[in-house]
Amino acid sequence: YGRQKGHTEIYRGAEYAVSFLPKIKIEVAVGADMVDKAVEAITSA
């Protein structure tokens, strides 16, 4: 933890420091009627 460093990206000629790295990917299968509720629960956690 904390050993990974970010990296720099160049977008439209400007250089940006990206200090976060993706750590997890969540895949969830839910019925069409539950999509909004599932997204809300995940994003509010």
CSV table of C-alpha atoms in Angstrom, one decimal:
chain,number,residue,atom,x,y,z
A,1,TYR,CA,0.0,0.0,0.0
A,2,GLY,CA,1.4,3.4,-0.9
A,3,ARG,CA,4.2,1.9,-3.1
A,4,GLN,CA,2.4,2.5,-6.3
A,5,LYS,CA,3.0,5.9,-7.9
A,6,GLY,CA,0.7,7.6,-10.3
A,7,HIS,CA,1.7,8.5,-13.8
A,8,THR,CA,1.4,11.5,-16.1
A,9,GLU,CA,-1.1,11.8,-19.0
A,10,ILE,CA,-1.0,14.2,-21.9
A,11,TYR,CA,-4.3,15.6,-23.0
A,12,ARG,CA,-4.6,18.3,-25.7
A,13,GLY,CA,-1.0,19.3,-25.2
A,14,ALA,CA,-1.2,19.7,-21.4
A,15,GLU,CA,0.4,17.3,-19.0
A,16,TYR,CA,-1.6,16.0,-16.0
A,17,ALA,CA,-0.5,14.0,-13.0
A,18,VAL,CA,-2.8,11.0,-12.3
A,19,SER,CA,-2.2,10.1,-8.7
A,20,PHE,CA,-4.8,7.3,-8.4
A,21,LEU,CA,-4.6,3.8,-9.7
A,22,PRO,CA,-7.5,1.4,-10.3
A,23,LYS,CA,-7.6,-1.2,-7.6
A,24,ILE,CA,-10.8,-3.1,-8.0
A,25,LYS,CA,-13.4,-4.0,-10.7
A,26,ILE,CA,-16.9,-4.9,-9.7
A,27,GLU,CA,-19.2,-6.8,-12.1
A,28,VAL,CA,-22.8,-7.3,-11.0
A,29,ALA,CA,-25.6,-9.0,-12.9
A,30,VAL,CA,-29.0,-7.8,-11.9
A,31,GLY,CA,-32.4,-7.7,-13.5
A,32,ALA,CA,-33.4,-4.7,-15.5
A,33,ASP,CA,-35.9,-3.6,-12.8
A,34,MET,CA,-33.1,-3.6,-10.2
A,35,VAL,CA,-30.4,-1.7,-12.1
A,36,ASP,CA,-31.1,1.8,-10.6
A,37,LYS,CA,-31.3,0.5,-7.1
A,38,ALA,CA,-28.0,-1.5,-7.5
A,39,VAL,CA,-26.1,1.4,-8.9
A,40,GLU,CA,-27.3,3.7,-6.2
A,41,ALA,CA,-26.3,1.2,-3.5
A,42,ILE,CA,-22.8,0.7,-5.0
A,43,THR,CA,-22.1,4.4,-5.5
A,44,SER,CA,-23.3,5.4,-2.0
A,45,ALA,CA,-21.2,2.8,-0.3
